[in-house]
């Protein structure tokens, strides 16, 4: 029996990365590397929403927090690979390029795209996150004792 | 009797044209861009997303511009737009335990793992107008410091270890959705939390404050307040697994409340919970206090008749779009309704007058 989780993990990881990429960033990286292959739409880009849920007390029963906008599409390359994308926001161009990369990652181009697209994308996003984290860290309170009240 | 009248089309058109002109204001002043509103009025954007119940900063910024800064009008625009969107599904419940925190403070524990991280807060500012902001736009760079990696545990976990606080046991019951079925009483907690997270900030704040002043007092401390981004994961049916579809910034507040115990529970701390889109801490704290007040029944507390304990009162009046819709409709033409009232008052006065004349004659 195949372990579906580990089988799906790399795809889950790159789809998540593509969904969270800054607007236009994936297109810039992809177009700098290759000219886009031909494809046909399985589902043209479509804007909708997802109901975001939270949990009462962070760990308890789920409740509906509110919706977020999301764009999805699906396409097929001429060689038959199917690419999907579900990404935050309302950019049909970003949804298209994310689905294209998802499909291309299932072809022989995978390792090249991993190196030239996914890794720089991930590094850029990690840098942005780290910059925020270091600013937060600078606002951490260092308590020091002025006096103790015993005497 | 029903009387249909027509008219006013030209007046309405001209009113809207003038509205557009007034919205733009003096054309010698540069026009605001959506990006400027999103980046520089971000807390207004956050409020519109939270109460509009749709996370999309650009749309919220557009709504604020269109509404001339009237946030309830902007929320109305977002609610209306939201109804046009097909819903692709629901996310997995977000895990606030893995939040990348911009801010994380506790009023109950000074030394907690992860520390007190103030973040970009108004707290400890002197609330003096800063005239430098009216002059130039140069901002000194915020200092940075080496950050610890890893996630920050929730404060309630510490109290949990000693069994001193009620648990929030894991549960996967699909929640009711008030955007799909009408809000009906009695409302379970999941429904109350959905109503509260999109509730009007001012109304929620007022109710929360009333509990602090004694109307259903429950002695709340902010056990923890955290603001930051969390990934949103959704199950994709055509793939057969869940993927991250984006990230949202959330504010979470957990209160720690006094509880003297009941017939079945020993004395322990109880909890109120607030979780709201965006950096919206006044709202999240208010939500947690009102959530806790509404839990009186399940915790076996007395109903002291406080407004914040009355779920029907709270939930049916907390939505500012419902409220403003009903409130503002009374300014629209009611000529026929009013005509009948007018007739009635005239008739009553005639009768009263006739009686007086008769009494005087006797």
Short mmCIF file of C-alpha atoms in Angstrom, two decimals:
data_model
loop_
_atom_site.label_atom_id
_atom_site.label_comp_id
_atom_site.label_asym_id
_atom_site.label_seq_id
_atom_site.Cartn_x
_atom_site.Cartn_y
_atom_site.Cartn_z
CA UNK A 1 0.00 0.00 0.00
CA UNK A 2 1.28 3.40 -0.92
CA UNK A 3 1.73 5.96 1.78
CA UNK A 4 -0.55 8.64 0.39
CA UNK A 5 0.59 11.27 2.84
CA UNK A 6 4.25 11.18 1.87
CA UNK A 7 3.29 10.73 -1.75
CA UNK A 8 1.24 13.90 -1.61
CA UNK A 9 3.52 15.87 0.66
CA UNK A 10 5.79 17.51 -1.93
CA UNK A 11 2.81 18.59 -4.01
CA UNK A 12 1.01 19.86 -0.94
CA UNK A 13 4.11 21.85 -0.03
CA UNK A 14 4.56 23.50 -3.41
CA UNK A 15 0.86 24.25 -3.82
CA UNK A 16 0.85 25.93 -0.41
CA UNK A 17 3.92 27.93 -1.32
CA UNK A 18 2.40 29.05 -4.64
CA UNK A 19 -0.85 30.04 -2.89
CA UNK A 20 0.94 32.30 -0.43
CA UNK A 21 3.33 33.92 -2.93
CA UNK A 22 3.23 37.72 -3.26
CA UNK A 23 1.14 38.92 -6.21
CA UNK A 24 2.91 38.54 -9.55
CA UNK A 25 6.00 36.94 -8.06
CA UNK A 26 5.51 33.42 -9.47
CA UNK A 27 4.87 34.82 -12.97
CA UNK A 28 8.09 36.84 -12.82
CA UNK A 29 10.13 33.83 -11.75
CA UNK A 30 8.53 31.46 -14.27
CA UNK A 31 8.77 33.82 -17.23
CA UNK A 32 12.44 34.50 -16.48
CA UNK A 33 13.13 30.79 -16.73
CA UNK A 34 10.98 29.32 -19.52
CA UNK A 35 8.45 30.32 -22.11
CA UNK A 36 5.07 29.08 -20.98
CA UNK A 37 3.87 25.83 -22.51
CA UNK A 38 0.51 25.48 -24.21
CA UNK A 39 -2.38 24.16 -22.10
CA UNK A 40 -6.13 23.77 -22.16
CA UNK A 41 -8.49 24.82 -19.37
CA UNK A 42 -10.23 22.17 -17.33
CA UNK A 43 -11.70 24.96 -15.27
CA UNK A 44 -11.03 28.56 -16.21
CA UNK A 45 -10.02 30.85 -13.30
CA UNK A 46 -12.96 31.51 -11.05
CA UNK A 47 -13.22 33.85 -8.04
CA UNK A 48 -15.08 32.66 -4.96
CA UNK A 49 -14.74 32.36 -1.23
CA UNK A 50 -13.78 29.93 1.48
CA UNK A 51 -15.30 29.97 4.93
CA UNK A 52 -12.39 30.23 7.37
CA UNK A 53 -12.93 28.39 10.63
CA UNK A 54 -11.46 28.77 14.07
CA UNK A 55 -11.84 26.77 17.27
CA UNK A 56 -13.49 27.96 20.49
CA UNK A 57 -10.73 28.42 23.04
CA UNK A 58 -8.19 27.71 20.24
CA UNK A 59 -8.53 23.94 20.69
CA UNK A 60 -12.26 23.25 21.10
CA UNK A 61 -15.22 22.98 18.75
CA UNK A 62 -14.94 24.70 15.36
CA UNK A 63 -16.87 27.87 14.48
CA UNK A 64 -17.16 29.97 11.34
CA UNK A 65 -14.89 32.99 11.54
CA UNK A 66 -15.65 34.60 8.17
CA UNK A 67 -14.85 34.13 4.53
CA UNK A 68 -11.77 34.92 2.47
CA UNK A 69 -11.58 35.53 -1.26
CA UNK A 70 -9.98 32.77 -3.26
CA UNK A 71 -9.34 32.05 -6.95
CA UNK A 72 -9.13 28.58 -8.39
CA UNK A 73 -8.49 27.00 -11.76
CA UNK A 74 -7.37 23.74 -13.35
CA UNK A 75 -5.57 23.10 -16.62
CA UNK A 76 -4.01 20.31 -18.68
CA UNK A 77 -0.67 20.47 -20.45
CA UNK A 78 -0.38 19.03 -23.96
CA UNK A 79 1.58 16.18 -22.39
CA UNK A 80 -1.40 15.37 -20.16
CA UNK A 81 -0.36 16.62 -16.70
CA UNK A 82 -3.13 18.31 -14.77
CA UNK A 83 -2.36 21.39 -12.67
CA UNK A 84 -4.63 22.82 -9.99
CA UNK A 85 -4.52 26.02 -8.02
CA UNK A 86 -6.47 27.41 -5.11
CA UNK A 87 -4.97 30.73 -4.09
CA UNK A 88 -5.91 33.56 -1.77
CA UNK A 89 -7.23 36.74 -3.36
CA UNK A 90 -8.77 37.59 -6.71
CA UNK A 91 -5.88 37.41 -9.16
CA UNK A 92 -6.81 35.17 -12.09
CA UNK A 93 -3.32 35.66 -13.57
CA UNK A 94 -1.73 34.36 -10.37
CA UNK A 95 -4.12 31.41 -10.24
CA UNK A 96 -3.24 30.53 -13.83
CA UNK A 97 0.50 30.63 -13.28
CA UNK A 98 0.19 28.64 -10.02
CA UNK A 99 -1.75 25.89 -11.81
CA UNK A 100 0.79 25.91 -14.61
CA UNK A 101 3.68 25.46 -12.18
CA UNK A 102 1.72 22.71 -10.40
CA UNK A 103 1.40 20.87 -13.73
CA UNK A 104 5.01 21.47 -14.72
CA UNK A 105 6.22 20.14 -11.38
CA UNK A 106 4.81 16.78 -12.48
CA UNK A 107 7.01 16.76 -15.61
CA UNK A 108 10.72 16.29 -16.21
CA UNK A 109 11.11 20.00 -15.52
CA UNK A 110 10.42 19.52 -11.82
CA UNK A 111 13.97 19.68 -10.51
CA UNK A 112 14.82 22.70 -12.64
CA UNK A 113 11.73 24.56 -11.47
CA UNK A 114 12.35 23.57 -7.89
CA UNK A 115 15.77 25.18 -8.10
CA UNK A 116 14.90 28.27 -10.10
CA UNK A 117 11.37 28.98 -8.93
CA UNK A 118 10.23 27.25 -5.74
CA UNK A 119 13.46 27.68 -3.80
CA UNK A 120 13.96 31.40 -4.57
CA UNK A 121 10.26 31.98 -3.89
CA UNK A 122 10.47 30.21 -0.55
CA UNK A 123 13.69 32.02 0.36
CA UNK A 124 12.15 35.41 -0.47
CA UNK A 125 9.08 34.69 1.62
CA UNK A 126 11.22 33.39 4.51
CA UNK A 127 13.26 36.60 4.43
CA UNK A 128 10.09 38.69 4.66
CA UNK A 129 8.81 36.61 7.56
CA UNK A 130 12.16 36.77 9.34
CA UNK A 131 12.28 40.56 8.98
CA UNK A 132 8.91 40.80 10.75
CA UNK A 133 9.96 38.33 13.43
CA UNK A 134 13.10 40.32 14.24
CA UNK A 135 11.05 43.52 14.60
CA UNK A 136 8.67 41.69 16.95
CA UNK A 137 11.65 40.34 18.91
CA UNK A 138 12.93 43.90 19.38
CA UNK A 139 9.65 44.73 21.18
CA UNK A 140 10.03 41.89 23.68
CA UNK A 141 10.04 43.13 27.25
CA UNK A 142 13.15 42.45 29.34
CA UNK A 143 11.99 42.67 32.95
CA UNK A 144 14.50 43.56 35.63
CA UNK A 145 13.91 43.77 39.34
CA UNK A 146 14.09 47.26 40.80
CA UNK A 147 13.60 46.33 44.45
CA UNK A 148 12.21 43.44 46.37
CA UNK A 149 9.68 44.18 49.04
CA UNK A 150 10.98 41.94 51.83
CA UNK A 151 12.77 44.55 53.89
CA UNK B 1 -54.95 51.24 0.75
CA UNK B 2 -51.79 50.97 -1.36
CA UNK B 3 -50.79 53.97 -3.41
CA UNK B 4 -47.93 53.64 -5.86
CA UNK B 5 -46.21 56.84 -6.83
CA UNK B 6 -43.41 57.53 -9.22
CA UNK B 7 -40.94 60.34 -9.38
CA UNK B 8 -37.62 61.45 -8.11
CA UNK B 9 -35.45 59.61 -10.66
CA UNK B 10 -33.72 62.77 -11.76
CA UNK B 11 -33.27 63.97 -8.19
CA UNK B 12 -31.71 60.60 -7.25
CA UNK B 13 -29.37 60.63 -10.25
CA UNK B 14 -28.25 64.15 -9.49
CA UNK B 15 -27.79 63.32 -5.80
CA UNK B 16 -25.52 60.42 -6.74
CA UNK B 17 -23.52 62.58 -9.14
CA UNK B 18 -23.01 65.12 -6.39
CA UNK B 19 -22.08 62.33 -3.97
CA UNK B 20 -19.32 61.24 -6.38
CA UNK B 21 -18.05 64.81 -6.56
CA UNK B 22 -18.11 65.26 -2.78
CA UNK B 23 -16.39 61.91 -2.35
CA UNK B 24 -13.54 63.17 -4.48
CA UNK B 25 -13.38 66.44 -2.56
CA UNK B 26 -11.13 69.29 -3.66
CA UNK B 27 -9.42 68.16 -6.87
CA UNK B 28 -6.37 70.26 -6.02
CA UNK B 29 -5.65 67.60 -3.41
CA UNK B 30 -4.15 64.31 -4.68
CA UNK B 31 -6.63 61.43 -4.92
CA UNK B 32 -6.29 58.54 -2.47
CA UNK B 33 -5.31 55.22 -4.00
CA UNK B 34 -6.62 51.86 -2.81
CA UNK B 35 -3.03 50.88 -1.97
CA UNK B 36 -2.64 53.99 0.22
CA UNK B 37 -5.78 53.12 2.16
CA UNK B 38 -4.73 49.48 2.49
CA UNK B 39 -1.24 50.36 3.72
CA UNK B 40 -1.84 53.51 5.75
CA UNK B 41 -5.35 53.04 7.14
CA UNK B 42 -4.84 49.37 7.82
CA UNK B 43 -6.77 49.25 11.08
CA UNK B 44 -9.85 50.67 9.33
CA UNK B 45 -9.32 48.03 6.62
CA UNK B 46 -9.10 45.36 9.32
CA UNK B 47 -12.35 46.46 10.91
CA UNK B 48 -14.15 46.38 7.58
CA UNK B 49 -12.83 42.87 6.89
CA UNK B 50 -13.82 41.63 10.34
CA UNK B 51 -17.35 43.03 10.36
CA UNK B 52 -17.83 42.60 6.61
CA UNK B 53 -16.87 38.98 7.32
CA UNK B 54 -14.65 38.78 4.24
CA UNK B 55 -10.86 38.74 4.36
CA UNK B 56 -9.60 40.75 1.40
CA UNK B 57 -7.61 43.92 2.23
CA UNK B 58 -7.90 45.42 -1.26
CA UNK B 59 -11.67 45.05 -1.36
CA UNK B 60 -11.99 46.51 2.14
CA UNK B 61 -9.82 49.48 1.09
CA UNK B 62 -11.97 50.01 -2.00
CA UNK B 63 -15.11 49.89 0.14
CA UNK B 64 -13.67 52.51 2.52
CA UNK B 65 -12.89 54.79 -0.40
CA UNK B 66 -16.32 54.34 -1.93
CA UNK B 67 -18.01 54.90 1.45
CA UNK B 68 -16.04 58.12 2.05
CA UNK B 69 -14.60 56.60 5.21
CA UNK B 70 -17.99 55.62 6.68
CA UNK B 71 -16.95 52.21 7.98
CA UNK B 72 -20.46 50.82 8.47
CA UNK B 73 -21.32 51.79 4.89
CA UNK B 74 -18.05 50.11 3.80
CA UNK B 75 -18.98 46.97 5.75
CA UNK B 76 -22.37 47.04 4.00
CA UNK B 77 -20.61 47.11 0.60
CA UNK B 78 -18.43 44.15 1.57
CA UNK B 79 -21.39 42.14 2.86
CA UNK B 80 -23.24 42.80 -0.40
CA UNK B 81 -20.23 41.75 -2.49
CA UNK B 82 -19.72 38.65 -0.35
CA UNK B 83 -23.14 37.33 -1.28
CA UNK B 84 -22.16 37.32 -4.97
CA UNK B 85 -19.24 34.94 -4.43
CA UNK B 86 -19.66 31.21 -4.96
CA UNK B 87 -18.37 29.37 -1.91
CA UNK B 88 -15.74 26.76 -2.73
CA UNK B 89 -15.69 25.21 0.71
CA UNK B 90 -14.66 25.68 4.30
CA UNK B 91 -11.15 25.67 5.70
CA UNK B 92 -9.74 23.36 8.30
CA UNK B 93 -10.00 25.20 11.64
CA UNK B 94 -6.98 27.49 11.81
CA UNK B 95 -4.30 26.60 14.34
CA UNK B 96 -3.53 29.76 16.30
CA UNK B 97 -0.84 27.81 18.19
CA UNK B 98 1.42 28.11 15.13
CA UNK B 99 0.73 31.82 14.66
CA UNK B 100 3.72 33.92 13.56
CA UNK B 101 3.13 36.50 16.29
CA UNK B 102 3.65 40.22 15.75
CA UNK B 103 2.33 40.78 19.23
CA UNK B 104 1.76 38.47 22.16
CA UNK B 105 1.14 39.65 25.69
CA UNK B 106 -0.29 38.23 28.88
CA UNK B 107 -1.72 40.24 31.75
CA UNK B 108 -1.62 37.21 34.05
CA UNK B 109 1.92 35.84 33.66
CA UNK B 110 4.97 38.06 33.59
CA UNK B 111 7.55 35.44 32.68
CA UNK B 112 6.07 33.14 30.12
CA UNK B 113 7.83 31.11 27.45
CA UNK B 114 8.10 33.27 24.36
CA UNK B 115 7.95 36.41 26.50
CA UNK B 116 5.87 39.56 26.36
CA UNK B 117 6.12 40.83 22.80
CA UNK B 118 4.53 44.27 22.46
CA UNK B 119 4.43 44.51 18.66
CA UNK B 120 3.27 47.66 16.85
CA UNK B 121 0.96 48.87 19.62
CA UNK B 122 -0.65 52.16 20.62
CA UNK B 123 -0.23 51.09 24.26
CA UNK B 124 2.21 53.27 26.20
CA UNK B 125 1.99 56.07 23.62
CA UNK B 126 1.09 59.41 25.19
CA UNK B 127 -1.88 60.05 22.94
CA UNK B 128 -0.48 63.43 22.04
CA UNK B 129 -1.08 64.59 18.48
CA UNK B 130 2.09 64.11 16.49
CA UNK B 131 2.45 67.10 14.22
CA UNK B 132 5.44 65.53 12.54
CA UNK B 133 2.94 63.29 10.70
CA UNK B 134 1.40 66.42 9.19
CA UNK B 135 4.80 67.54 7.91
CA UNK B 136 6.86 64.79 6.30
CA UNK B 137 6.63 61.10 5.62
CA UNK B 138 10.08 59.95 6.69
CA UNK B 139 9.90 57.17 9.29
CA UNK B 140 12.96 55.87 11.12
CA UNK B 141 13.52 52.15 10.61
CA UNK B 142 12.12 49.97 13.40
CA UNK B 143 14.87 48.23 15.39
CA UNK B 144 15.27 44.50 15.01
CA UNK B 145 16.70 41.81 17.23
CA UNK B 146 17.58 38.18 16.70
CA UNK B 147 14.33 36.23 16.79
CA UNK B 148 13.80 32.84 18.33
CA UNK B 149 12.37 30.39 15.90
CA UNK B 150 9.56 28.04 16.70
CA UNK B 151 6.02 28.55 17.82
CA UNK B 152 4.81 30.21 21.00
CA UNK B 153 2.65 28.10 23.32
CA UNK B 154 -0.74 29.33 24.47
CA UNK B 155 -0.76 30.70 28.02
CA UNK B 156 -3.75 28.58 29.04
CA UNK B 157 -1.63 25.47 28.53
CA UNK B 158 0.33 26.33 31.70
CA UNK B 159 -2.79 26.59 33.81
CA UNK B 160 -4.10 23.43 32.18
CA UNK B 161 -1.14 21.48 33.51
CA UNK B 162 -2.29 22.11 37.05
CA UNK B 163 -5.92 21.50 36.12
CA UNK B 164 -6.73 25.01 37.31
CA UNK B 165 -8.57 26.05 34.19
CA UNK B 166 -11.39 24.52 32.25
CA UNK B 167 -10.28 22.65 29.15
CA UNK B 168 -11.42 23.28 25.60
CA UNK B 169 -11.49 19.65 24.47
CA UNK B 170 -10.93 18.83 20.82
CA UNK B 171 -14.14 18.44 18.90
CA UNK B 172 -14.90 18.20 15.20
CA UNK B 173 -18.64 18.87 15.12
CA UNK B 174 -19.36 20.83 11.92
CA UNK B 175 -20.38 24.32 13.05
CA UNK B 176 -23.70 25.97 12.17
CA UNK B 177 -23.44 28.90 9.76
CA UNK B 178 -25.58 31.99 10.23
CA UNK B 179 -24.89 33.08 6.65
CA UNK B 180 -26.74 29.96 5.48
CA UNK B 181 -29.47 29.42 8.06
CA UNK B 182 -31.26 32.14 10.01
CA UNK B 183 -29.89 32.80 13.48
CA UNK B 184 -32.25 31.06 15.90
CA UNK B 185 -32.37 30.70 19.68
CA UNK B 186 -31.11 28.95 21.65
CA UNK B 187 -27.79 29.58 19.90
CA UNK B 188 -24.98 27.17 20.64
CA UNK B 189 -21.54 28.59 21.35
CA UNK B 190 -20.20 28.07 17.79
CA UNK B 191 -23.06 30.19 16.45
CA UNK B 192 -22.57 32.84 19.13
CA UNK B 193 -18.87 33.08 18.30
CA UNK B 194 -19.63 33.51 14.59
CA UNK B 195 -22.13 36.26 15.37
CA UNK B 196 -19.72 37.97 17.77
CA UNK B 197 -16.68 37.92 15.50
CA UNK B 198 -18.63 39.86 12.83
CA UNK B 199 -20.53 41.99 15.35
CA UNK B 200 -20.27 45.76 15.55
CA UNK B 201 -17.17 46.76 17.46
CA UNK B 202 -18.86 49.58 19.34
CA UNK B 203 -21.81 47.44 20.44
CA UNK B 204 -19.51 44.59 21.52
CA UNK B 205 -17.25 47.00 23.38
CA UNK B 206 -20.20 48.57 25.21
CA UNK B 207 -21.53 45.19 26.29
CA UNK B 208 -18.10 43.98 27.40
CA UNK B 209 -17.63 47.17 29.38
CA UNK B 210 -21.02 46.67 31.03
CA UNK B 211 -19.84 43.30 32.38
CA UNK B 212 -16.78 44.98 33.87
CA UNK B 213 -18.96 47.60 35.52
CA UNK B 214 -21.09 44.98 37.22
CA UNK B 215 -23.84 43.92 34.82
CA UNK B 216 -22.96 40.23 34.81
CA UNK B 217 -19.48 40.66 36.20
CA UNK B 218 -17.13 37.74 35.59
CA UNK B 219 -13.74 39.12 36.64
CA UNK B 220 -11.86 38.78 33.38
CA UNK B 221 -8.11 39.01 32.95
CA UNK B 222 -6.47 38.92 29.55
CA UNK B 223 -4.71 35.59 29.87
CA UNK B 224 -3.31 36.11 26.44
CA UNK B 225 -3.62 38.41 23.48
CA UNK B 226 -1.84 37.49 20.27
CA UNK B 227 -1.81 39.04 16.82
CA UNK B 228 -0.12 37.52 13.80
CA UNK B 229 -0.54 35.45 10.69
CA UNK B 230 -1.73 31.88 10.43
CA UNK B 231 -1.92 29.66 7.36
CA UNK B 232 -5.35 28.64 6.09
CA UNK B 233 -5.68 25.09 4.87
CA UNK B 234 -8.57 23.69 2.85
CA UNK B 235 -9.40 20.22 1.70
CA UNK B 236 -9.33 20.06 -2.10
CA UNK B 237 -11.80 17.36 -3.18
CA UNK B 238 -10.26 16.85 -6.64
CA UNK B 239 -6.85 16.22 -5.05
CA UNK B 240 -8.00 14.26 -2.03
CA UNK B 241 -5.83 16.19 0.41
CA UNK B 242 -5.69 19.59 2.09
CA UNK B 243 -3.43 22.40 0.91
CA UNK B 244 -2.62 25.82 2.26
CA UNK B 245 -4.60 28.35 0.26
CA UNK B 246 -3.27 31.47 1.93
CA UNK B 247 -2.61 33.27 5.17
CA UNK B 248 -4.72 35.55 7.32
CA UNK B 249 -3.80 37.93 10.11
CA UNK B 250 -5.87 37.28 13.20
CA UNK B 251 -6.23 38.69 16.69
CA UNK B 252 -6.92 36.16 19.41
CA UNK B 253 -7.84 36.91 23.00
CA UNK B 254 -8.24 34.36 25.75
CA UNK B 255 -9.57 35.63 29.00
CA UNK B 256 -9.07 33.90 32.32
CA UNK B 257 -12.12 34.35 34.50
CA UNK B 258 -12.94 33.68 38.11
CA UNK B 259 -15.23 30.77 38.77
CA UNK B 260 -16.17 29.59 42.22
CA UNK B 261 -17.24 26.17 41.08
CA UNK B 262 -20.61 24.51 40.77
CA UNK B 263 -22.27 21.24 41.80
CA UNK B 264 -20.26 19.34 39.21
CA UNK B 265 -17.10 21.44 38.80
CA UNK B 266 -14.47 22.32 41.40
CA UNK B 267 -13.39 25.95 41.73
CA UNK B 268 -11.24 26.76 38.72
CA UNK B 269 -10.66 29.42 36.13
CA UNK B 270 -12.95 29.58 33.15
CA UNK B 271 -12.33 31.06 29.74
CA UNK B 272 -13.78 33.51 27.28
CA UNK B 273 -12.63 33.49 23.69
CA UNK B 274 -12.22 36.14 21.03
CA UNK B 275 -10.89 35.57 17.51
CA UNK B 276 -11.23 38.27 14.88
CA UNK B 277 -9.85 38.96 11.38
CA UNK B 278 -6.98 41.44 11.25
CA UNK B 279 -5.28 43.48 13.94
CA UNK B 280 -8.42 44.23 15.92
CA UNK B 281 -7.58 43.87 19.57
CA UNK B 282 -10.27 46.04 21.13
CA UNK B 283 -12.83 43.91 19.34
CA UNK B 284 -11.16 40.60 20.22
CA UNK B 285 -10.99 41.45 23.94
CA UNK B 286 -14.63 42.64 23.87
CA UNK B 287 -15.68 39.45 22.10
CA UNK B 288 -13.97 37.30 24.74
CA UNK B 289 -15.73 39.12 27.58
CA UNK B 290 -19.14 38.87 25.94
CA UNK B 291 -18.55 35.21 25.02
CA UNK B 292 -17.79 34.49 28.66
CA UNK B 293 -20.87 36.37 29.89
CA UNK B 294 -23.08 34.39 27.49
CA UNK B 295 -21.75 31.11 28.90
CA UNK B 296 -23.50 31.59 32.28
CA UNK B 297 -25.96 28.78 31.69
CA UNK B 298 -23.50 26.03 30.74
CA UNK B 299 -21.29 27.03 33.68
CA UNK B 300 -24.21 26.89 36.11
CA UNK B 301 -24.01 30.57 37.04
CA UNK B 302 -26.96 32.77 37.99
CA UNK B 303 -28.73 34.78 35.37
CA UNK B 304 -28.63 38.20 36.97
CA UNK B 305 -30.60 39.70 34.13
CA UNK B 306 -27.61 41.55 32.72
CA UNK B 307 -27.84 42.56 29.05
CA UNK B 308 -24.58 40.72 28.21
CA UNK B 309 -26.06 37.45 29.53
CA UNK B 310 -29.08 37.67 27.25
CA UNK B 311 -28.09 35.80 24.07
CA UNK B 312 -31.19 36.86 22.21
CA UNK B 313 -30.63 40.53 23.02
CA UNK B 314 -26.92 40.40 22.23
CA UNK B 315 -27.01 38.36 19.04
CA UNK B 316 -30.06 39.99 17.48
CA UNK B 317 -28.67 43.49 17.97
CA UNK B 318 -24.95 43.02 17.39
CA UNK B 319 -24.99 43.08 13.61
CA UNK B 320 -24.50 46.65 12.42
CA UNK B 321 -25.77 45.95 8.91
CA UNK B 322 -29.06 44.53 10.14
CA UNK B 323 -29.30 47.35 12.65
CA UNK B 324 -28.50 50.14 10.25
CA UNK B 325 -30.79 48.65 7.61
CA UNK B 326 -33.77 48.72 9.91
CA UNK B 327 -32.87 51.97 11.59
CA UNK B 328 -32.20 53.89 8.40
CA UNK B 329 -35.21 52.62 6.52
CA UNK B 330 -37.43 54.91 8.60
CA UNK B 331 -35.99 57.90 6.75
CA UNK B 332 -37.25 56.56 3.42
CA UNK B 333 -40.69 57.62 2.17
CA UNK B 334 -43.49 56.45 4.48
CA UNK B 335 -46.02 58.96 3.16
CA UNK B 336 -48.98 56.56 3.10
CA UNK B 337 -48.24 55.00 6.51
CA UNK B 338 -47.88 58.44 7.95
CA UNK B 339 -51.05 59.69 6.25
CA UNK B 340 -53.08 57.06 8.11
CA UNK B 341 -51.43 58.02 11.43
CA UNK B 342 -52.26 61.63 10.68
CA UNK B 343 -55.91 60.76 10.01
CA UNK B 344 -56.06 58.81 13.26
CA UNK B 345 -54.62 61.64 15.37
CA UNK B 346 -57.02 64.15 13.76
CA UNK B 347 -59.96 61.87 14.49
CA UNK B 348 -58.92 61.36 18.13
CA UNK B 349 -58.51 65.11 18.59
CA UNK B 350 -61.95 65.77 17.05
CA UNK B 351 -63.53 63.26 19.42
CA UNK B 352 -61.66 64.65 22.44
CA UNK B 353 -62.66 68.17 21.44
CA UNK B 354 -66.33 67.20 21.05
CA UNK B 355 -66.32 65.56 24.47
CA UNK B 356 -64.83 68.66 26.08
CA UNK B 357 -67.52 70.84 24.54
CA UNK B 358 -70.20 68.47 25.82
CA UNK B 359 -68.69 68.38 29.33
CA UNK B 360 -68.53 72.18 29.40
CA UNK B 361 -72.16 72.36 28.36
CA UNK B 362 -73.23 70.03 31.19
#
